Every structure is written in structure tokens, then in C-alpha cells.
PDB file of C-alpha atoms in Angstrom:
ATOM      1  CA  MET A   1     -42.267  -8.168  16.212  1.00 28.00           C
ATOM      2  CA  THR A   2     -44.310  -6.943  13.413  1.00 25.00           C
ATOM      3  CA  TYR A   3     -42.474  -3.879  13.200  1.00 24.00           C
ATOM      4  CA  ARG A   4     -39.286  -5.496  13.538  1.00 32.00           C
ATOM      5  CA  ALA A   5     -40.063  -7.872  10.682  1.00 33.00           C
ATOM      6  CA  GLY A   6     -40.827  -5.548   8.649  1.00 37.00           C
ATOM      7  CA  GLY A   7     -38.319  -3.342   9.007  1.00 42.00           C
ATOM      8  CA  ARG A   8     -35.742  -6.518   8.039  1.00 46.00           C
ATOM      9  CA  CYS A   9     -38.269  -7.072   5.024  1.00 49.00           C
ATOM     10  CA  ALA A  10     -37.585  -3.667   3.893  1.00 45.00           C
ATOM     11  CA  ALA A  11     -33.903  -4.407   4.320  1.00 46.00           C
ATOM     12  CA  CYS A  12     -33.886  -6.710   1.879  1.00 50.00           C
ATOM     13  CA  TYR A  13     -35.992  -6.192  -0.876  1.00 44.00           C
ATOM     14  CA  ALA A  14     -33.406  -2.467  -0.704  1.00 43.00           C
ATOM     15  CA  ARG A  15     -30.713  -5.161  -0.760  1.00 46.00           C
ATOM     16  CA  VAL A  16     -31.900  -7.421  -3.667  1.00 44.00           C
ATOM     17  CA  ALA A  17     -33.087  -4.146  -5.943  1.00 42.00           C
ATOM     18  CA  TRP A  18     -28.912  -3.248  -5.159  1.00 41.00           C
ATOM     19  CA  MET A  19     -28.118  -6.434  -6.684  1.00 45.00           C
ATOM     20  CA  LEU A  20     -30.080  -6.017  -9.491  1.00 43.00           C
ATOM     21  CA  VAL A  21     -29.066  -2.762 -10.483  1.00 41.00           C
ATOM     22  CA  SER A  22     -25.286  -4.301 -10.152  1.00 42.00           C
ATOM     23  CA  LEU A  23     -26.291  -6.940 -12.963  1.00 42.00           C
ATOM     24  CA  SER A  24     -28.249  -5.357 -15.157  1.00 38.00           C
ATOM     25  CA  ALA A  25     -27.835  -6.166 -18.653  1.00 34.00           C
ATOM     26  CA  CYS A  26     -24.856  -4.683 -20.689  1.00 39.00           C
ATOM     27  CA  ALA A  27     -24.409  -4.520 -24.293  1.00 35.00           C
ATOM     28  CA  TRP A  28     -20.688  -2.580 -25.359  1.00 33.00           C
ATOM     29  CA  GLY A  29     -22.309  -0.980 -27.891  1.00 34.00           C
ATOM     30  CA  ASP A  30     -23.977   1.134 -25.527  1.00 38.00           C
ATOM     31  CA  GLY A  31     -21.283   2.838 -22.532  1.00 42.00           C
ATOM     32  CA  LEU A  32     -24.472   3.264 -20.367  1.00 43.00           C
ATOM     33  CA  LYS A  33     -25.234   0.042 -19.421  1.00 60.00           C
ATOM     34  CA  ASN A  34     -23.824  -1.490 -16.370  1.00 83.00           C
ATOM     35  CA  ALA A  35     -19.948  -3.321 -16.857  1.00 89.00           C
ATOM     36  CA  LEU A  36     -20.324  -5.391 -13.775  1.00 92.00           C
ATOM     37  CA  ALA A  37     -22.778  -7.672 -15.361  1.00 90.00           C
ATOM     38  CA  CYS A  38     -20.651  -8.705 -17.835  1.00 90.00           C
ATOM     39  CA  TYR A  39     -18.141 -10.437 -15.601  1.00 93.00           C
ATOM     40  CA  ASP A  40     -18.832 -13.399 -13.633  1.00 92.00           C
ATOM     41  CA  LEU A  41     -17.245 -13.211 -10.891  1.00 93.00           C
ATOM     42  CA  ALA A  42     -18.057 -16.817  -8.994  1.00 92.00           C
ATOM     43  CA  GLN A  43     -15.311 -18.586 -11.206  1.00 91.00           C
ATOM     44  CA  PRO A  44     -11.935 -17.464 -12.765  1.00 93.00           C
ATOM     45  CA  ASP A  45     -10.977 -17.997 -16.051  1.00 91.00           C
ATOM     46  CA  VAL A  46      -7.345 -17.811 -14.826  1.00 89.00           C
ATOM     47  CA  ARG A  47      -6.093 -18.543 -11.236  1.00 90.00           C
ATOM     48  CA  TYR A  48      -1.984 -18.214 -10.242  1.00 86.00           C
ATOM     49  CA  GLN A  49      -0.041 -18.052  -7.186  1.00 83.00           C
ATOM     50  CA  TYR A  50       3.230 -16.113  -7.520  1.00 80.00           C
ATOM     51  CA  ALA A  51       6.412 -17.224  -6.761  1.00 73.00           C
ATOM     52  CA  ARG A  52       7.629 -17.042  -3.186  1.00 73.00           C
ATOM     53  CA  SER A  53       9.339 -14.007  -3.988  1.00 70.00           C
ATOM     54  CA  LEU A  54       6.780 -12.050  -4.754  1.00 74.00           C
ATOM     55  CA  ARG A  55       4.414 -12.307  -1.872  1.00 71.00           C
ATOM     56  CA  GLU A  56       2.752  -8.935  -1.276  1.00 81.00           C
ATOM     57  CA  PRO A  57       1.664  -7.822  -5.559  1.00 83.00           C
ATOM     58  CA  SER A  58       0.014  -5.015  -4.587  1.00 86.00           C
ATOM     59  CA  GLY A  59      -0.880  -3.166  -7.894  1.00 90.00           C
ATOM     60  CA  LEU A  60      -2.112  -4.157 -11.274  1.00 94.00           C
ATOM     61  CA  ALA A  61      -1.718  -2.178 -15.179  1.00 94.00           C
ATOM     62  CA  TYR A  62      -1.732  -3.185 -18.277  1.00 92.00           C
ATOM     63  CA  ALA A  63       1.586  -3.484 -20.143  1.00 84.00           C
ATOM     64  CA  HIS A  64       0.973  -5.127 -23.876  1.00 79.00           C
ATOM     65  CA  GLU A  65      -1.197  -8.046 -24.834  1.00 79.00           C
ATOM     66  CA  GLY A  66      -0.973 -10.960 -22.693  1.00 83.00           C
ATOM     67  CA  ALA A  67       0.802  -9.007 -20.434  1.00 85.00           C
ATOM     68  CA  VAL A  68       0.432  -6.807 -17.284  1.00 89.00           C
ATOM     69  CA  LEU A  69       2.602  -4.806 -14.831  1.00 90.00           C
ATOM     70  CA  THR A  70       3.139  -5.022 -10.980  1.00 89.00           C
ATOM     71  CA  HIS A  71       4.977  -4.284  -8.204  1.00 89.00           C
ATOM     72  CA  ASP A  72       5.926  -5.231  -4.341  1.00 82.00           C
ATOM     73  CA  ASP A  73       4.044  -3.805  -1.987  1.00 81.00           C
ATOM     74  CA  ASN A  74       7.802  -2.290   0.443  1.00 81.00           C
ATOM     75  CA  VAL A  75      10.164  -1.795  -2.308  1.00 79.00           C
ATOM     76  CA  SER A  76       9.720   0.105  -5.928  1.00 82.00           C
ATOM     77  CA  THR A  77      10.971  -3.256  -8.384  1.00 83.00           C
ATOM     78  CA  LEU A  78       9.077  -3.210 -11.161  1.00 86.00           C
ATOM     79  CA  TYR A  79       7.739  -6.969 -12.003  1.00 86.00           C
ATOM     80  CA  LEU A  80       5.975  -8.493 -16.014  1.00 84.00           C
ATOM     81  CA  MET A  81       3.296 -11.055 -15.402  1.00 83.00           C
ATOM     82  CA  ARG A  82       1.752 -12.563 -18.444  1.00 83.00           C
ATOM     83  CA  HIS A  83      -1.820 -12.760 -16.810  1.00 83.00           C
ATOM     84  CA  MET A  84      -3.159 -15.970 -19.867  1.00 81.00           C
ATOM     85  CA  ASP A  85       0.136 -18.368 -19.991  1.00 76.00           C
ATOM     86  CA  PRO A  86       1.151 -18.505 -15.998  1.00 67.00           C
ATOM     87  CA  ALA A  87       4.846 -18.441 -15.895  1.00 71.00           C
ATOM     88  CA  PRO A  88       7.736 -16.485 -13.131  1.00 72.00           C
ATOM     89  CA  PRO A  89       7.113 -13.001 -12.960  1.00 75.00           C
ATOM     90  CA  GLN A  90       9.849 -10.976 -15.075  1.00 77.00           C
ATOM     91  CA  LEU A  91      12.378  -8.052 -13.280  1.00 75.00           C
ATOM     92  CA  TRP A  92      11.206  -5.362 -15.749  1.00 76.00           C
ATOM     93  CA  ASN A  93      14.167  -3.335 -15.846  1.00 72.00           C
ATOM     94  CA  SER A  94      17.308  -4.614 -13.571  1.00 67.00           C
ATOM     95  CA  GLN A  95      18.598  -1.115 -13.831  1.00 68.00           C
ATOM     96  CA  LEU A  96      16.079   0.814 -12.178  1.00 75.00           C
ATOM     97  CA  PRO A  97      17.245   2.649  -8.906  1.00 73.00           C
ATOM     98  CA  VAL A  98      15.584   0.433  -5.622  1.00 78.00           C
ATOM     99  CA  VAL A  99      12.864   2.642  -3.190  1.00 84.00           C
ATOM    100  CA  LYS A 100      12.038   1.246  -0.215  1.00 85.00           C
ATOM    101  CA  GLY A 101       8.428   2.469   1.149  1.00 83.00           C
ATOM    102  CA  ASP A 102       5.161   1.663   1.216  1.00 89.00           C
ATOM    103  CA  PHE A 103       4.061   1.622  -3.003  1.00 91.00           C
ATOM    104  CA  GLU A 104       0.346   0.922  -3.241  1.00 93.00           C
ATOM    105  CA  GLY A 105       0.179   1.391  -7.080  1.00 94.00           C
ATOM    106  CA  VAL A 106       1.395   1.547 -10.410  1.00 95.00           C
ATOM    107  CA  ALA A 107      -0.251   3.234 -13.857  1.00 96.00           C
ATOM    108  CA  VAL A 108       1.283   3.285 -17.546  1.00 94.00           C
ATOM    109  CA  LEU A 109       0.189   7.092 -18.766  1.00 94.00           C
ATOM    110  CA  ASP A 110       1.548   9.051 -22.014  1.00 91.00           C
ATOM    111  CA  GLY A 111       5.058   6.812 -21.966  1.00 87.00           C
ATOM    112  CA  TYR A 112       5.327   6.839 -18.255  1.00 92.00           C
ATOM    113  CA  VAL A 113       5.100   4.030 -16.185  1.00 93.00           C
ATOM    114  CA  TYR A 114       3.870   5.532 -12.567  1.00 95.00           C
ATOM    115  CA  LEU A 115       4.443   4.157  -9.043  1.00 94.00           C
ATOM    116  CA  LEU A 116       1.958   5.309  -5.569  1.00 95.00           C
ATOM    117  CA  ALA A 117       3.665   5.542  -2.349  1.00 94.00           C
ATOM    118  CA  SER A 118       1.420   5.376   0.016  1.00 94.00           C
ATOM    119  CA  SER A 119       1.792   8.963   1.642  1.00 94.00           C
ATOM    120  CA  GLY A 120       1.085  10.625  -1.941  1.00 95.00           C
ATOM    121  CA  VAL A 121       4.683  11.100  -3.753  1.00 95.00           C
ATOM    122  CA  LEU A 122       4.300   9.321  -7.137  1.00 96.00           C
ATOM    123  CA  PHE A 123       7.239   7.820  -8.589  1.00 93.00           C
ATOM    124  CA  ARG A 124       7.784   7.935 -12.440  1.00 92.00           C
ATOM    125  CA  THR A 125      10.366   6.373 -15.533  1.00 89.00           C
ATOM    126  CA  HIS A 126       9.773   6.335 -18.769  1.00 82.00           C
ATOM    127  CA  LEU A 127       8.892   3.533 -20.978  1.00 74.00           C
ATOM    128  CA  GLU A 128      11.616   3.534 -23.156  1.00 69.00           C
ATOM    129  CA  GLN A 129      14.304   4.302 -21.240  1.00 57.00           C
ATOM    130  CA  HIS A 130      17.436   1.991 -21.474  1.00 51.00           C
ATOM    131  CA  ALA A 131      19.123   0.288 -18.757  1.00 43.00           C
ATOM    132  CA  GLY A 132      22.224   1.860 -19.354  1.00 46.00           C
ATOM    133  CA  ASP A 133      20.339   5.319 -18.749  1.00 55.00           C
ATOM    134  CA  ALA A 134      17.406   4.057 -16.378  1.00 61.00           C
ATOM    135  CA  GLY A 135      15.885   6.649 -13.426  1.00 81.00           C
ATOM    136  CA  LEU A 136      13.200   6.454 -11.324  1.00 85.00           C
ATOM    137  CA  GLN A 137      12.049  10.313 -10.711  1.00 90.00           C
ATOM    138  CA  TRP A 138      10.458  11.745  -7.871  1.00 92.00           C
ATOM    139  CA  VAL A 139       7.357  13.636  -8.156  1.00 94.00           C
ATOM    140  CA  THR A 140       5.518  15.799  -5.326  1.00 94.00           C
ATOM    141  CA  THR A 141       2.310  15.996  -5.809  1.00 95.00           C
ATOM    142  CA  GLY A 142       1.177  18.495  -3.407  1.00 95.00           C
ATOM    143  CA  ILE A 143      -1.808  16.545  -1.834  1.00 95.00           C
ATOM    144  CA  GLU A 144       1.673  14.901   0.231  1.00 95.00           C
ATOM    145  CA  GLY A 145       0.151  13.616   3.966  1.00 93.00           C
ATOM    146  CA  ARG A 146      -3.706  14.098   2.988  1.00 93.00           C
ATOM    147  CA  CYS A 147      -4.650  10.319   2.972  1.00 94.00           C
ATOM    148  CA  ASN A 148      -3.064   6.382   3.037  1.00 95.00           C
ATOM    149  CA  PHE A 149      -3.511   6.592  -0.787  1.00 97.00           C
ATOM    150  CA  GLU A 150      -3.932   2.771  -2.354  1.00 96.00           C
ATOM    151  CA  GLY A 151      -4.879   2.581  -6.380  1.00 96.00           C
ATOM    152  CA  LEU A 152      -3.617   4.513  -8.565  1.00 97.00           C
ATOM    153  CA  ALA A 153      -5.287   4.603 -12.254  1.00 97.00           C
ATOM    154  CA  ALA A 154      -4.517   6.436 -15.432  1.00 96.00           C
ATOM    155  CA  ARG A 155      -6.990   7.736 -18.064  1.00 94.00           C
ATOM    156  CA  PRO A 156      -5.371   7.500 -21.499  1.00 89.00           C
ATOM    157  CA  GLY A 157      -5.668  10.939 -24.033  1.00 87.00           C
ATOM    158  CA  SER A 158      -6.442  13.688 -20.690  1.00 91.00           C
ATOM    159  CA  GLY A 159      -3.075  13.507 -19.284  1.00 94.00           C
ATOM    160  CA  GLU A 160      -5.044  12.485 -15.943  1.00 96.00           C
ATOM    161  CA  LEU A 161      -4.168  10.298 -13.155  1.00 97.00           C
ATOM    162  CA  ILE A 162      -6.579   9.278 -10.010  1.00 98.00           C
ATOM    163  CA  LEU A 163      -5.772   8.331  -6.777  1.00 98.00           C
ATOM    164  CA  ALA A 164      -7.752   7.089  -4.268  1.00 97.00           C
ATOM    165  CA  CYS A 165      -7.912   7.276  -0.109  1.00 96.00           C
ATOM    166  CA  LYS A 166      -8.159   4.756   1.848  1.00 95.00           C
ATOM    167  CA  TYR A 167      -7.855   6.576   4.812  1.00 92.00           C
ATOM    168  CA  ILE A 168      -8.190  10.648   5.416  1.00 90.00           C
ATOM    169  CA  ASN A 169      -5.359  12.051   7.056  1.00 88.00           C
ATOM    170  CA  GLU A 170      -6.817  15.137   7.912  1.00 76.00           C
ATOM    171  CA  PRO A 171      -9.110  16.457   9.576  1.00 77.00           C
ATOM    172  CA  PRO A 172     -12.616  17.301   9.026  1.00 76.00           C
ATOM    173  CA  HIS A 173     -13.039  13.561   8.748  1.00 76.00           C
ATOM    174  CA  PRO A 174     -15.196  12.751   6.331  1.00 77.00           C
ATOM    175  CA  SER A 175     -18.344  10.862   6.939  1.00 87.00           C
ATOM    176  CA  ARG A 176     -18.560   7.080   6.615  1.00 90.00           C
ATOM    177  CA  ASP A 177     -20.290   7.637   3.159  1.00 94.00           C
ATOM    178  CA  GLU A 178     -17.684   9.228   0.949  1.00 94.00           C
ATOM    179  CA  VAL A 179     -14.535   8.036   0.047  1.00 95.00           C
ATOM    180  CA  HIS A 180     -12.270  10.615  -2.064  1.00 96.00           C
ATOM    181  CA  LEU A 181     -10.062  10.492  -4.751  1.00 97.00           C
ATOM    182  CA  TYR A 182      -8.042  13.349  -6.361  1.00 97.00           C
ATOM    183  CA  ARG A 183      -6.327  14.038  -9.711  1.00 97.00           C
ATOM    184  CA  PHE A 184      -3.151  14.255 -10.787  1.00 97.00           C
ATOM    185  CA  ASP A 185      -1.893  15.894 -14.451  1.00 96.00           C
ATOM    186  CA  ALA A 186       0.352  14.648 -15.393  1.00 94.00           C
ATOM    187  CA  HIS A 187       1.261  17.469 -17.655  1.00 93.00           C
ATOM    188  CA  SER A 188       1.918  20.627 -15.070  1.00 94.00           C
ATOM    189  CA  LEU A 189       2.995  17.341 -12.229  1.00 94.00           C
ATOM    190  CA  ARG A 190       0.674  18.366  -9.792  1.00 94.00           C
ATOM    191  CA  ALA A 191      -2.994  17.335  -8.342  1.00 96.00           C
ATOM    192  CA  ASP A 192      -5.980  19.206  -7.936  1.00 96.00           C
ATOM    193  CA  PRO A 193      -5.790  19.725  -3.827  1.00 94.00           C
ATOM    194  CA  GLN A 194      -9.487  19.413  -4.427  1.00 94.00           C
ATOM    195  CA  ALA A 195     -11.071  15.885  -3.135  1.00 94.00           C
ATOM    196  CA  ILE A 196     -13.529  14.101  -5.662  1.00 96.00           C
ATOM    197  CA  VAL A 197     -16.138  13.286  -2.670  1.00 96.00           C
ATOM    198  CA  VAL A 198     -18.113   9.658  -3.899  1.00 97.00           C
ATOM    199  CA  ASP A 199     -20.918   9.064  -2.365  1.00 96.00           C
ATOM    200  CA  VAL A 200     -21.189   5.394  -1.333  1.00 96.00           C
ATOM    201  CA  SER A 201     -24.077   5.323   1.679  1.00 95.00           C
ATOM    202  CA  ALA A 202     -26.369   3.231  -0.711  1.00 95.00           C
ATOM    203  CA  VAL A 203     -23.899   0.650  -1.174  1.00 95.00           C
ATOM    204  CA  ARG A 204     -22.519   0.831   1.925  1.00 94.00           C
ATOM    205  CA  LYS A 205     -25.579   0.440   3.851  1.00 94.00           C
ATOM    206  CA  SER A 206     -26.873  -2.239   1.516  1.00 93.00           C
ATOM    207  CA  HIS A 207     -23.986  -4.677   2.402  1.00 94.00           C
ATOM    208  CA  ARG A 208     -24.232  -3.426   6.189  1.00 94.00           C
ATOM    209  CA  LEU A 209     -20.260  -2.295   6.035  1.00 94.00           C
ATOM    210  CA  ARG A 210     -19.005   0.257   8.583  1.00 92.00           C
ATOM    211  CA  ARG A 211     -16.673   1.557   5.467  1.00 92.00           C
ATOM    212  CA  LEU A 212     -15.220   1.040   2.560  1.00 94.00           C
ATOM    213  CA  ARG A 213     -11.435   1.407   1.924  1.00 95.00           C
ATOM    214  CA  PRO A 214     -10.273   1.686  -0.918  1.00 96.00           C
ATOM    215  CA  SER A 215      -7.470  -0.864  -2.678  1.00 95.00           C
ATOM    216  CA  GLY A 216      -7.335  -0.258  -6.385  1.00 96.00           C
ATOM    217  CA  ILE A 217      -9.162   2.142  -8.885  1.00 97.00           C
ATOM    218  CA  GLU A 218      -9.255   1.395 -12.604  1.00 97.00           C
ATOM    219  CA  TRP A 219     -10.094   2.443 -15.957  1.00 96.00           C
ATOM    220  CA  LEU A 220     -12.324   1.287 -18.608  1.00 94.00           C
ATOM    221  CA  PRO A 221     -11.930   2.864 -21.464  1.00 91.00           C
ATOM    222  CA  THR A 222     -14.431   0.626 -23.637  1.00 90.00           C
ATOM    223  CA  ARG A 223     -17.377   1.598 -21.076  1.00 90.00           C
ATOM    224  CA  GLN A 224     -16.430   4.760 -19.755  1.00 92.00           C
ATOM    225  CA  ARG A 225     -16.191   3.329 -16.436  1.00 95.00           C
ATOM    226  CA  TYR A 226     -13.876   3.357 -13.428  1.00 97.00           C
ATOM    227  CA  MET A 227     -13.522   0.169 -11.066  1.00 97.00           C
ATOM    228  CA  LEU A 228     -13.015   0.727  -7.714  1.00 98.00           C
ATOM    229  CA  LEU A 229     -11.663  -2.091  -5.796  1.00 97.00           C
ATOM    230  CA  ALA A 230     -12.193  -2.348  -1.355  1.00 96.00           C
ATOM    231  CA  GLY A 231     -10.062  -5.446  -0.846  1.00 93.00           C
ATOM    232  CA  LYS A 232     -10.587  -5.481   3.212  1.00 93.00           C
ATOM    233  CA  GLU A 233     -14.465  -5.477   2.219  1.00 95.00           C
ATOM    234  CA  ARG A 234     -14.734  -7.503  -0.476  1.00 95.00           C
ATOM    235  CA  LEU A 235     -16.075  -5.220  -2.946  1.00 96.00           C
ATOM    236  CA  LEU A 236     -16.037  -3.826  -6.388  1.00 97.00           C
ATOM    237  CA  LEU A 237     -17.568  -0.889  -6.887  1.00 97.00           C
ATOM    238  CA  GLU A 238     -18.424   0.787 -10.393  1.00 97.00           C
ATOM    239  CA  LEU A 239     -18.821   4.620 -10.807  1.00 97.00           C
ATOM    240  CA  ASP A 240     -19.699   6.193 -13.925  1.00 95.00           C
ATOM    241  CA  SER A 241     -17.124   9.391 -15.640  1.00 94.00           C
ATOM    242  CA  ALA A 242     -18.659  11.286 -13.203  1.00 95.00           C
ATOM    243  CA  PHE A 243     -17.972   9.496  -9.646  1.00 97.00           C
ATOM    244  CA  SER A 244     -21.745   7.992  -8.976  1.00 96.00           C
ATOM    245  CA  VAL A 245     -21.964   4.507  -8.057  1.00 96.00           C
ATOM    246  CA  VAL A 246     -23.790   2.567 -10.701  1.00 95.00           C
ATOM    247  CA  GLY A 247     -23.060  -0.704  -9.222  1.00 94.00           C
ATOM    248  CA  ALA A 248     -21.577  -2.864  -6.883  1.00 95.00           C
ATOM    249  CA  THR A 249     -20.825  -6.538  -6.179  1.00 94.00           C
ATOM    250  CA  ARG A 250     -19.195  -8.504  -3.214  1.00 94.00           C
ATOM    251  CA  LEU A 251     -16.108 -10.699  -4.223  1.00 95.00           C
ATOM    252  CA  PRO A 252     -16.155 -14.565  -3.531  1.00 94.00           C
ATOM    253  CA  ARG A 253     -14.201 -15.019  -0.670  1.00 92.00           C
ATOM    254  CA  LYS A 254     -12.087 -18.107  -1.733  1.00 91.00           C
ATOM    255  CA  PHE A 255     -10.342 -16.315  -4.240  1.00 93.00           C
ATOM    256  CA  HIS A 256     -10.138 -13.029  -2.835  1.00 94.00           C
ATOM    257  CA  ARG A 257      -9.054 -12.564   0.643  1.00 89.00           C
ATOM    258  CA  GLN A 258      -7.117  -9.730   0.728  1.00 89.00           C
ATOM    259  CA  ALA A 259      -7.202  -8.086  -2.980  1.00 93.00           C
ATOM    260  CA  GLU A 260      -4.840  -5.489  -3.797  1.00 92.00           C
ATOM    261  CA  GLY A 261      -4.697  -3.926  -6.869  1.00 92.00           C
ATOM    262  CA  LEU A 262      -6.963  -4.230 -10.358  1.00 95.00           C
ATOM    263  CA  THR A 263      -6.768  -3.741 -14.283  1.00 96.00           C
ATOM    264  CA  VAL A 264      -8.300  -4.128 -17.402  1.00 95.00           C
ATOM    265  CA  ASP A 265      -6.362  -5.563 -19.919  1.00 93.00           C
ATOM    266  CA  GLY A 266      -6.812  -5.018 -24.145  1.00 90.00           C
ATOM    267  CA  ARG A 267      -9.400  -7.640 -24.467  1.00 91.00           C
ATOM    268  CA  ASP A 268     -11.437  -6.078 -21.017  1.00 93.00           C
ATOM    269  CA  ARG A 269     -10.059  -8.941 -18.893  1.00 93.00           C
ATOM    270  CA  LEU A 270     -10.442  -7.877 -15.324  1.00 96.00           C
ATOM    271  CA  ILE A 271      -7.513  -8.671 -13.754  1.00 95.00           C
ATOM    272  CA  ILE A 272      -7.066  -9.084  -9.425  1.00 95.00           C
ATOM    273  CA  THR A 273      -4.152  -9.266  -7.493  1.00 93.00           C
ATOM    274  CA  ASP A 274      -4.392 -10.896  -3.903  1.00 91.00           C
ATOM    275  CA  GLU A 275      -1.448 -10.246  -1.092  1.00 86.00           C
ATOM    276  CA  ALA A 276      -0.677 -13.322  -0.011  1.00 76.00           C
ATOM    277  CA  HIS A 277      -2.227 -13.399   3.291  1.00 69.00           C
ATOM    278  CA  GLY A 278      -0.626 -16.401   5.160  1.00 68.00           C
ATOM    279  CA  ARG A 279      -1.061 -17.875   1.743  1.00 75.00           C
ATOM    280  CA  ALA A 280       0.312 -17.651  -2.035  1.00 82.00           C
ATOM    281  CA  ALA A 281      -0.065 -14.717  -3.435  1.00 86.00           C
ATOM    282  CA  THR A 282      -2.800 -15.083  -6.227  1.00 88.00           C
ATOM    283  CA  LEU A 283      -3.401 -13.810  -9.471  1.00 90.00           C
ATOM    284  CA  SER A 284      -7.248 -13.946 -10.894  1.00 93.00           C
ATOM    285  CA  VAL A 285      -9.147 -13.529 -14.079  1.00 94.00           C
ATOM    286  CA  TYR A 286     -12.010 -12.702 -15.726  1.00 95.00           C
ATOM    287  CA  SER A 287     -13.177 -12.966 -19.010  1.00 93.00           C
ATOM    288  CA  PRO A 288     -16.385 -10.809 -20.087  1.00 92.00           C
ATOM    289  CA  GLY A 289     -19.017 -13.133 -21.487  1.00 86.00           C
ATOM    290  CA  GLY A 290     -22.333 -12.564 -23.857  1.00 65.00           C
ATOM    291  CA  GLN A 291     -22.662  -9.466 -25.657  1.00 64.00           C
ATOM    292  CA  CYS A 292     -19.232  -7.951 -23.899  1.00 75.00           C
ATOM    293  CA  SER A 293     -17.210 -10.286 -25.373  1.00 60.00           C
ATOM    294  CA  THR A 294     -17.081  -8.694 -28.599  1.00 48.00           C
ATOM    295  CA  VAL A 295     -14.847  -6.020 -27.729  1.00 49.00           C
ATOM    296  CA  ALA A 296     -11.953  -5.327 -30.228  1.00 45.00           C
ATOM    297  CA  PRO A 297      -8.647  -5.155 -28.716  1.00 48.00           C
ATOM    298  CA  ARG A 298      -7.536  -1.887 -27.538  1.00 51.00           C
ATOM    299  CA  GLY A 299      -4.333  -0.398 -29.187  1.00 47.00           C
ATOM    300  CA  ARG A 300      -1.031  -1.195 -27.074  1.00 42.00           C
ATOM    301  CA  PRO A 301       0.900   1.296 -24.673  1.00 40.00           C
ATOM    302  CA  ARG A 302       4.482   1.264 -26.217  1.00 34.00           C
ATOM    303  CA  TRP A 303       6.514  -0.764 -24.114  1.00 34.00           C
ATOM    304  CA  LEU A 304      10.484  -1.738 -23.564  1.00 32.00           C
ATOM    305  CA  SER A 305      10.757  -5.377 -23.988  1.00 30.00           C
ATOM    306  CA  THR A 306      11.884  -6.927 -21.070  1.00 31.00           C
ATOM    307  CA  ARG A 307      13.264 -10.273 -22.522  1.00 31.00           C
ATOM    308  CA  ASN A 308      17.048 -11.046 -22.426  1.00 29.00           C
TER     309      ASN A 308
END
């Protein structure tokens, strides 16, 4: 009996230690400090419901100041959302062809919008493309079928996209202590076949999870960090630029029952979208606080106006 009690205490101490690491102090001037500590995830600053016509929003990408791009899970339709001034989503470009499929991520990089299909195929369209000559380019990545992909992040300046694996399809199947990511070079339009293996053993054990299933990923340039979302587990992980886990925190169930995508806007507000899950789909916005809120707005990508 004493041995078991000691084991439970040891587990508690380990869990508390991990929480302290996750909640370490931060300052925007130092890119090595923990970024998750900048956000109070107990209560979003802004939260609203999507229109009923968009019940399965999946990925998110920063469009311009005050607006993000999202898409439907089952078709390639793109919408523009004004995340700090709730309003019905605007159809981004009505002239784009509609492709049916399973779409699980969106990103903006070097003048293009990229859509990720769960198979590993990418679709892209030019930001400056006018309605009359709109097109959606099918991009083969070379890693199709390796995973059920879910989550797409752009890293501006590197010409690189990061694709997250939710499930591995090809043997040998990895350990439960691994999450696999893939790099895609937007210049050569090919992915690196060698997976980036993220060791999640410490966070999985400290949160007593069977596995981690990514549903979104985003690059935070002011911090030089990745944010990796595991919606099924309601867990948000912070990775450094070398893809090592440096922090993790749980998302509150009452706000995030099925978190599917995330992005960060020009003022480093963290934005998370949830599918309907029997209710209305939602968008939640978390502002950085304290010293973290002193960051200057980032430059916006060049963007085609969606106003008619």
C-alpha cells in the first residue's frame, strides 16, 4: 500500500513539474522563453458561433489585420472571417472551382493559399488571382498516403510548409510516443520523404494519454515556435524550431470540444476553431497578456480584397 501511494505521489510531482515548465514566465524580447505562458486559456477574449452553413470549419490561416481564412472540411470552399468583429463568413472567391474531399489545413505562403487534403495532396491558388481567371492547382507532394494528414503551417522566409500526421498509414507504425511531421518545399513543390519525429513521451505520460492525434499546427514567428494542436486530446503543445516539445497545456472542454485548427494573427492573438460536434461550430480568440502583449503587429501578406 505504501509503495503504491508513493508511486501516485511521484506521478503527481512529475505532473506538477511539467505544468511549471509549461507556465514559465515569458517576455517577447527573448525568443527562448515559453510562449504558451503568454495566453490565459481559461477564458477566450472573443468567442462566437459560425453560421449554420459552415458546420465543419477545419483549418485556419492569417489573412490580414482583423481577418483569417478558413475552409469547409468536405469541400475546397474558402471563407474569410473577421475574428475580432464577429460577422457571417464571406466567400473568398466564388469563381474558384469546388473540389470535394477531406480538407484538413490551410496556409498562406509566398503569394499562394495552400489547402491540404488528408491524403497528403496540396491544392493552391494565387492570392492575386482575379475572379475571371481563378484556378486551383493540384500539387502532388510525393508523400501521399503515408498518413492521414491534419494540420498545415507556413514558415515565411523559408519557403517551407509543415504537414502534420494524425494517423500513420504505412508500416512500421511509430511508437505512441512519436508524432510525425513532414516538410514541403514550396519552390520545388516536393516534400522531404524523411519524417520529422517529435518525441511526445513526457507530455503523453504526464497527461495520461494513450496517444496524441494532431489536428492543427502553426508557426509563431515572433517567438520562433510551433504550436501543435491535438484536438481529440484537447492539448496544445509548443515546439521549438528544432521540433522539440518545450511546453503543453490542456484546453478547457467547455470551449473546445473538437478543436480542428489554429492560427496566430498579426498581433499574436491565438485563434482556435472548433467543429460543431452536435452544436454550432465556434471560433475562439485569446490575446497575449502582460509583457507578451507588447509585440508590434507583423506585416500583412498581400491579399486580394473579398469585398464585393
